[in-house]
Short mmCIF file of C-alpha atoms in Angstrom, two decimals:
data_model
loop_
_atom_site.label_atom_id
_atom_site.label_comp_id
_atom_site.label_asym_id
_atom_site.label_seq_id
_atom_site.Cartn_x
_atom_site.Cartn_y
_atom_site.Cartn_z
CA UNK A 134 -0.15 0.21 0.14
CA UNK A 135 0.96 3.53 -0.23
CA UNK A 136 3.14 5.31 2.43
CA UNK A 137 0.03 7.74 3.56
CA UNK A 138 -2.12 4.54 4.26
CA UNK A 139 0.74 2.40 6.01
CA UNK A 140 1.35 5.81 8.18
CA UNK A 141 -2.32 6.16 9.06
CA UNK A 142 -2.24 2.12 9.70
CA UNK A 143 0.56 2.41 12.11
CA UNK A 144 -0.93 5.43 14.09
CA UNK A 145 -4.25 3.99 14.44
CA UNK A 146 -2.55 0.50 15.66
CA UNK A 147 -0.25 2.64 17.98
CA UNK A 148 -3.32 4.51 19.54
CA UNK A 149 -5.48 1.67 19.79
CA UNK A 150 -2.46 -0.08 21.94
CA UNK A 151 -1.16 2.40 24.01
CA UNK A 152 -3.09 5.69 23.16
CA UNK A 153 -4.84 5.56 26.65
CA UNK A 154 -1.31 5.65 28.33
CA UNK A 155 0.72 7.78 25.85
CA UNK A 156 -1.85 9.77 23.93
CA UNK A 157 -0.59 11.54 20.75
CA UNK A 158 2.78 10.13 21.31
CA UNK A 159 1.33 6.45 20.40
CA UNK A 160 -0.14 7.81 17.32
CA UNK A 161 2.83 9.68 16.35
CA UNK A 162 5.28 6.66 17.03
CA UNK A 163 2.84 4.56 15.70
CA UNK A 164 3.26 6.07 12.26
CA UNK A 165 6.74 5.97 12.09
CA UNK A 166 6.88 2.80 12.83
CA UNK A 167 4.09 1.72 10.00
CA UNK A 168 6.38 3.42 7.71
CA UNK A 169 9.58 1.72 8.75
CA UNK A 170 9.55 -1.20 6.39
CA UNK A 171 9.28 0.69 3.44
CA UNK A 172 12.66 2.69 3.86
CA UNK A 173 14.22 -0.32 1.59
CA UNK A 174 13.12 1.50 -1.60
CA UNK A 175 15.92 3.55 -0.90
CA UNK A 176 18.38 0.60 -1.10
CA UNK A 177 20.01 0.10 -4.47
CA UNK A 178 20.46 -3.46 -5.33
CA UNK A 179 21.80 -2.85 -8.83
CA UNK A 180 19.07 -2.84 -11.55
CA UNK A 181 15.32 -2.65 -12.21
CA UNK A 182 14.70 -6.15 -11.82
CA UNK A 183 16.91 -6.41 -8.63
CA UNK A 184 14.96 -3.40 -7.23
CA UNK A 185 11.57 -4.32 -7.75
CA UNK A 186 11.89 -7.95 -6.67
CA UNK A 187 14.15 -7.48 -3.69
CA UNK A 188 11.63 -4.68 -2.53
CA UNK A 189 9.29 -5.85 0.33
CA UNK A 190 12.09 -8.41 1.07
CA UNK A 191 13.83 -8.52 4.55
CA UNK A 192 12.54 -5.47 5.57
CA UNK A 193 8.71 -6.94 5.25
CA UNK A 194 9.71 -10.29 6.86
CA UNK A 195 7.43 -11.27 9.61
CA UNK A 196 10.58 -12.85 10.90
CA UNK A 197 12.74 -9.78 11.06
CA UNK A 198 10.27 -7.58 12.41
CA UNK A 199 9.22 -9.75 15.36
CA UNK A 200 13.04 -9.74 16.36
CA UNK A 201 13.28 -6.04 15.88
CA UNK A 202 9.95 -5.29 17.91
CA UNK A 203 11.25 -7.64 20.67
CA UNK A 204 14.36 -5.40 20.82
CA UNK A 205 12.56 -2.20 20.89
CA UNK A 206 10.42 -3.41 23.71
CA UNK A 207 13.39 -4.42 25.58
CA UNK A 208 15.04 -1.28 25.04
CA UNK A 209 12.32 1.00 26.08
CA UNK A 210 11.49 -1.13 28.86
CA UNK A 211 14.91 -1.02 30.00
CA UNK A 212 16.26 3.00 29.06
CA UNK A 213 12.32 4.60 28.88
CA UNK A 214 10.35 2.73 31.42
CA UNK A 215 6.71 4.23 31.79
CA UNK A 216 4.43 3.63 34.83
CA UNK A 217 2.06 1.37 34.17
CA UNK A 218 2.96 -0.01 30.66
CA UNK A 219 4.31 -3.77 31.23
CA UNK A 220 6.90 -5.26 29.08
CA UNK A 221 4.37 -7.52 27.44
CA UNK A 222 2.47 -4.17 26.33
CA UNK A 223 5.45 -2.42 25.05
CA UNK A 224 6.05 -5.64 22.88
CA UNK A 225 2.65 -5.75 21.60
CA UNK A 226 2.78 -2.21 20.87
CA UNK A 227 5.95 -2.17 18.87
CA UNK A 228 5.35 -5.72 17.11
CA UNK A 229 2.01 -4.61 15.76
CA UNK A 230 2.77 -1.46 14.52
CA UNK A 231 5.61 -2.99 12.52
CA UNK A 232 3.85 -6.25 11.07
CA UNK A 233 0.61 -4.90 10.13
CA UNK A 234 2.59 -3.33 7.38
CA UNK A 235 3.51 -6.47 5.68
CA UNK A 236 0.18 -8.42 6.34
CA UNK A 237 -1.73 -5.53 4.56
CA UNK A 238 1.03 -5.15 1.75
CA UNK A 239 0.42 -8.95 1.16
CA UNK A 240 -3.60 -8.27 0.76
CA UNK A 241 -2.32 -6.20 -2.61
CA UNK A 242 -1.26 -7.99 -5.95
CA UNK A 243 2.54 -6.94 -5.78
CA UNK A 244 3.39 -9.91 -3.00
CA UNK A 245 5.32 -9.84 -0.03
CA UNK A 246 8.18 -11.95 1.15
CA UNK A 247 6.34 -12.63 4.49
CA UNK A 248 8.99 -15.66 5.44
CA UNK A 249 12.16 -14.07 4.21
CA UNK A 250 15.06 -15.55 4.36
CA UNK A 251 13.32 -19.04 4.15
CA UNK A 252 12.41 -18.60 0.27
CA UNK A 253 9.50 -19.23 -1.31
CA UNK A 254 7.55 -16.62 -3.75
CA UNK A 255 6.22 -13.55 -2.22
CA UNK A 256 2.91 -13.47 -0.56
CA UNK A 257 -0.16 -12.45 -2.19
CA UNK A 258 -3.76 -12.27 -1.29
CA UNK A 259 -5.11 -9.48 -3.62
CA UNK A 260 -8.40 -8.19 -1.89
CA UNK A 261 -7.36 -4.02 -2.23
CA UNK A 262 -5.76 -2.28 -4.82
CA UNK A 263 -2.33 -0.30 -3.90
CA UNK A 264 -4.09 2.65 -3.61
CA UNK A 265 -7.67 2.50 -2.01
CA UNK A 266 -9.25 5.98 -0.40
CA UNK A 267 -12.15 3.82 1.13
CA UNK A 268 -9.71 1.97 3.11
CA UNK A 269 -7.39 4.72 4.04
CA UNK A 270 -10.03 7.29 4.71
CA UNK A 271 -11.52 5.72 8.04
CA UNK A 272 -8.06 5.61 9.39
CA UNK A 273 -7.01 9.44 8.66
CA UNK A 274 -10.23 10.51 10.24
CA UNK A 275 -9.59 8.48 13.50
CA UNK A 276 -5.87 9.25 13.59
CA UNK A 277 -7.03 12.98 13.19
CA UNK A 278 -9.51 12.94 15.84
CA UNK A 279 -6.46 11.74 18.31
CA UNK A 280 -4.27 14.48 17.25
CA UNK A 281 -6.59 17.15 17.41
CA UNK A 282 -8.37 16.22 20.80
CA UNK A 283 -5.06 14.58 22.50
CA UNK A 284 -7.48 11.39 22.82
CA UNK A 285 -5.17 8.63 21.66
CA UNK A 286 -7.29 5.47 21.60
CA UNK A 287 -10.82 6.33 20.74
CA UNK A 288 -10.59 7.59 17.08
CA UNK A 289 -7.98 5.24 16.11
CA UNK A 290 -10.18 2.24 17.64
CA UNK A 291 -13.01 3.08 15.05
CA UNK A 292 -11.19 3.95 12.29
CA UNK A 293 -9.01 0.73 12.61
CA UNK A 294 -12.30 -1.06 12.89
CA UNK A 295 -13.97 0.42 9.81
CA UNK A 296 -10.98 -0.36 7.84
CA UNK A 297 -11.00 -4.05 9.02
CA UNK A 298 -14.57 -3.86 8.17
CA UNK A 299 -13.82 -2.96 4.51
CA UNK A 300 -11.08 -5.57 4.35
CA UNK A 301 -14.06 -8.17 5.40
CA UNK A 302 -16.23 -6.58 2.67
CA UNK A 303 -13.60 -7.05 -0.14
CA UNK A 304 -12.90 -10.67 1.07
CA UNK A 305 -16.43 -11.45 0.53
CA UNK A 306 -16.56 -9.43 -3.04
CA UNK A 307 -13.79 -11.42 -4.31
CA UNK A 308 -15.78 -14.46 -3.17
CA UNK A 309 -18.78 -13.20 -5.37
CA UNK A 310 -16.73 -12.44 -8.51
CA UNK A 311 -14.97 -15.64 -8.45
CA UNK A 312 -18.23 -17.44 -8.47
CA UNK A 313 -19.49 -15.14 -11.82
CA UNK A 314 -16.22 -16.23 -13.48
CA UNK A 315 -16.90 -20.09 -13.22
CA UNK A 316 -18.97 -20.72 -15.58
CA UNK A 317 -17.11 -18.21 -17.91
CA UNK A 318 -13.88 -20.22 -17.35
CA UNK A 319 -15.86 -23.62 -17.49
CA UNK A 320 -17.25 -22.58 -21.06
CA UNK A 321 -13.88 -22.01 -22.58
CA UNK A 322 -11.74 -24.70 -21.26
CA UNK A 323 -10.20 -22.60 -18.64
CA UNK A 324 -11.33 -24.16 -14.95
CA UNK A 325 -7.82 -25.24 -14.36
CA UNK A 326 -6.00 -22.49 -15.97
CA UNK A 327 -3.65 -20.06 -13.80
CA UNK A 328 -5.53 -16.79 -12.66
CA UNK A 329 -5.27 -13.62 -11.00
CA UNK A 330 -8.30 -12.18 -9.48
CA UNK A 331 -8.01 -8.50 -8.07
CA UNK A 332 -9.79 -5.33 -7.68
CA UNK A 333 -9.61 -2.77 -10.50
CA UNK A 334 -8.05 0.76 -9.47
CA UNK A 335 -9.14 2.58 -6.28
CA UNK A 336 -12.21 0.60 -5.55
CA UNK A 337 -13.64 -2.97 -4.78
CA UNK A 338 -16.59 -2.93 -6.78
CA UNK A 339 -15.11 -3.68 -10.19
CA UNK A 340 -12.37 -6.72 -10.31
CA UNK A 341 -10.22 -7.64 -13.12
CA UNK A 342 -8.95 -11.34 -13.92
CA UNK A 343 -5.98 -11.94 -15.63
CA UNK A 344 -6.04 -15.89 -17.13
CA UNK A 345 -3.05 -17.34 -18.51
CA UNK A 346 -3.68 -20.06 -21.46
CA UNK A 347 -0.46 -20.94 -22.84
CA UNK A 348 0.46 -18.49 -25.18
CA UNK A 349 -2.22 -16.19 -24.92
CA UNK A 350 -3.81 -14.35 -21.61
CA UNK A 351 -7.34 -13.46 -21.14
CA UNK A 352 -8.74 -10.24 -19.12
CA UNK A 353 -11.88 -10.35 -17.89
CA UNK A 354 -13.94 -7.81 -15.77
CA UNK A 355 -16.43 -8.56 -13.35
CA UNK A 356 -18.47 -5.91 -11.50
CA UNK A 357 -20.31 -6.48 -8.15
CA UNK A 358 -23.44 -4.10 -9.84
CA UNK A 359 -23.45 -6.07 -12.83
CA UNK A 360 -26.28 -8.09 -11.81
CA UNK A 361 -27.18 -11.21 -14.56
CA UNK A 362 -24.53 -9.62 -16.90
CA UNK A 363 -22.36 -12.39 -18.34
CA UNK A 364 -18.71 -11.31 -17.69
CA UNK A 365 -16.95 -10.78 -21.39
CA UNK A 366 -13.41 -12.62 -22.23
CA UNK A 367 -11.00 -10.70 -24.09
CA UNK A 368 -7.84 -12.30 -25.55
CA UNK A 369 -4.33 -11.01 -25.97
CA UNK A 370 -1.16 -12.70 -27.09
CA UNK A 371 1.40 -13.51 -24.65
CA UNK A 372 4.41 -13.57 -26.39
CA UNK A 373 5.17 -17.03 -25.14
CA UNK A 374 7.75 -17.66 -28.04
CA UNK A 375 10.16 -15.66 -26.13
CA UNK A 376 9.53 -17.20 -22.92
CA UNK A 377 12.27 -20.00 -22.97
CA UNK A 378 14.71 -16.86 -24.04
CA UNK A 379 13.70 -14.85 -21.24
CA UNK A 380 13.83 -18.09 -18.67
CA UNK A 381 17.40 -18.82 -19.91
CA UNK A 382 18.80 -15.25 -18.43
CA UNK A 383 19.25 -14.87 -14.94
CA UNK A 384 17.01 -11.74 -14.54
CA UNK A 385 14.52 -13.71 -16.64
CA UNK A 386 14.13 -16.45 -14.00
CA UNK A 387 14.09 -13.80 -11.05
CA UNK A 388 11.34 -12.22 -12.71
CA UNK A 389 9.36 -15.41 -13.37
CA UNK A 390 10.21 -16.33 -9.33
CA UNK A 391 8.53 -12.82 -8.44
CA UNK A 392 5.42 -12.87 -10.93
CA UNK A 393 5.00 -16.24 -11.73
CA UNK A 394 3.16 -16.93 -15.26
CA UNK A 395 1.69 -13.29 -15.31
CA UNK A 396 4.22 -12.14 -17.74
CA UNK A 397 4.22 -10.84 -21.06
CA UNK A 398 7.25 -10.94 -23.46
CA UNK A 399 8.14 -9.11 -26.59
CA UNK A 400 10.92 -8.12 -29.11
CA UNK A 401 10.57 -4.08 -28.88
CA UNK A 402 13.03 -1.73 -31.02
CA UNK A 403 14.51 0.61 -28.36
CA UNK A 404 17.42 3.00 -29.30
CA UNK A 405 17.51 1.41 -32.67
CA UNK A 406 17.95 -2.35 -31.21
CA UNK A 407 15.54 -5.32 -31.08
CA UNK A 408 15.04 -5.75 -27.18
CA UNK A 409 13.68 -8.51 -25.09
CA UNK A 410 11.09 -6.87 -22.89
CA UNK A 411 9.20 -8.54 -20.12
CA UNK A 412 5.85 -6.96 -18.92
CA UNK A 413 4.53 -7.78 -15.34
CA UNK A 414 0.76 -8.56 -16.27
CA UNK A 415 -0.19 -8.00 -12.96
CA UNK A 416 1.01 -4.70 -11.75
CA UNK A 417 -1.52 -1.63 -13.71
CA UNK A 418 -4.15 -2.22 -16.09
CA UNK A 419 -4.09 -3.29 -20.02
CA UNK A 420 -2.54 -0.14 -21.87
CA UNK A 421 -0.78 1.24 -19.04
CA UNK A 422 1.28 -1.75 -17.19
CA UNK A 423 3.07 -0.58 -14.72
CA UNK A 424 6.90 -2.51 -14.96
CA UNK A 425 8.25 -3.41 -18.07
CA UNK A 426 12.09 -4.58 -18.27
CA UNK A 427 14.62 -4.85 -20.98
CA UNK A 428 16.40 -8.22 -20.68
CA UNK A 429 18.46 -8.86 -23.74
CA UNK A 430 19.33 -7.27 -27.14
CA UNK A 431 20.02 -8.83 -30.45
CA UNK A 432 23.04 -9.31 -32.02
CA UNK A 433 23.12 -10.69 -35.37
CA UNK A 434 21.59 -14.43 -34.96
CA UNK A 435 21.78 -13.98 -31.29
CA UNK A 436 20.34 -12.67 -28.05
CA UNK A 437 22.78 -11.17 -25.32
CA UNK A 438 21.51 -10.33 -22.07
CA UNK A 439 22.05 -6.81 -20.82
CA UNK A 440 24.32 -6.58 -17.53
CA UNK A 441 21.98 -4.23 -16.02
CA UNK A 442 18.38 -4.44 -16.78
CA UNK A 443 16.26 -1.61 -17.65
CA UNK A 444 12.86 -0.41 -16.68
CA UNK A 445 10.86 1.12 -19.84
CA UNK A 446 7.91 2.59 -20.69
CA UNK A 447 4.99 -0.01 -21.92
CA UNK A 448 2.86 1.87 -24.05
CA UNK A 449 0.08 4.75 -23.15
CA UNK A 450 -0.63 5.84 -19.79
CA UNK A 451 -3.94 6.24 -17.99
CA UNK A 452 -5.19 10.03 -18.17
CA UNK A 453 -8.09 12.02 -16.98
CA UNK A 454 -10.54 10.45 -19.41
CA UNK A 455 -9.07 6.67 -19.02
CA UNK A 456 -10.08 7.13 -15.35
CA UNK A 457 -13.46 8.39 -16.14
CA UNK A 458 -14.43 5.82 -18.22
CA UNK A 459 -13.09 3.45 -15.46
CA UNK A 460 -15.18 5.19 -12.69
CA UNK A 461 -18.13 5.03 -14.91
CA UNK A 462 -17.85 1.44 -15.28
CA UNK A 463 -17.52 0.84 -11.77
CA UNK A 464 -21.10 2.42 -11.02
CA UNK A 465 -22.81 1.47 -14.02
CA UNK A 466 -22.78 -1.81 -15.61
CA UNK A 467 -24.09 -1.10 -18.93
CA UNK A 468 -21.16 1.29 -19.84
CA UNK A 469 -19.30 -0.01 -22.67
CA UNK A 470 -15.62 -0.68 -21.35
CA UNK A 471 -13.01 -2.94 -22.81
CA UNK A 472 -9.55 -3.27 -21.68
CA UNK A 473 -8.73 -3.74 -25.12
CA UNK A 474 -9.74 -0.16 -25.69
CA UNK A 475 -6.24 1.22 -24.00
CA UNK A 476 -4.15 -1.69 -24.99
CA UNK A 477 -1.73 -1.89 -28.04
CA UNK A 478 -3.72 -3.30 -30.97
CA UNK A 479 -0.71 -5.68 -32.05
CA UNK A 480 -1.32 -7.70 -28.55
CA UNK A 481 -5.21 -7.95 -28.93
CA UNK A 482 -5.61 -11.48 -30.69
CA UNK A 483 -9.41 -11.75 -31.76
CA UNK A 484 -11.73 -9.11 -32.46
CA UNK A 485 -12.64 -7.58 -29.13
CA UNK A 486 -16.41 -8.32 -28.13
CA UNK A 487 -18.56 -5.84 -27.75
CA UNK A 488 -18.54 -4.25 -24.11
#
């Protein structure tokens, strides 16, 4: 999630745990702790692929943060004791302010290495977009109430309760969406295909499903307000003929570890040279995916890996008109919206349905 949301969450947790004892201090310290794991964005791991795949690594590990929270509790108890606050209460304060950050991140698409350094792919159970005002607003109001009134617990408790209720709603919404998807996938023989169901940007009423089908991938938009309207499937090329080449490269294998099958490959001309580009299909929306990487360049009949991978622009970017159409589709299922309206036409495999 974004930095403002993580700070608000940490502040709300801090106020809930120790607001009655520390007042505004609990909120402010909680906000600082809530943003602490994201300081790893200032570390440079060498290139674009390393930076994106190492983010949410050691600094988001539940094991690391549990150890840090325990250490901070012991230090505060030893050097800055406060009457009536037990070691257990300090430990709960530091631990919860820290670990709620990666746990919330794991509810987004990006993925979080919760069990670093034990290995395994990043954990992701996407039920909220990386920026969701309806989740953040109750936290901000509760924290603001605490800062203005000096009552460090009442506002944060209510803000935290409302934001958690919203997460429960999002989980239920995803269940409804997956039920509506099931017959569409069955009709197209995709019941067992890898699929990712996540909220469309900034809301939990409209959802996007990405389904991997060999050398193709399918996009489906499903809204909670769609009623009996049957979801429509749009098909794209995935550039799977380049996948063996990408997996033969160290950076390509790293991206595969990070994104799994949700990658698109293409040969794109960059700076006058044929370049192998991999795009993460999870992060963004067709037409304005957030992350594409230059992995190799063609020299004669062979491909040579780039020593330093680059983050490259992928097609168009969302503008106010695009966001307006997305917002209209969220509220009105009869409003036409195809993902292929935004994507490069060369990647659309079939004639788009009438959306």
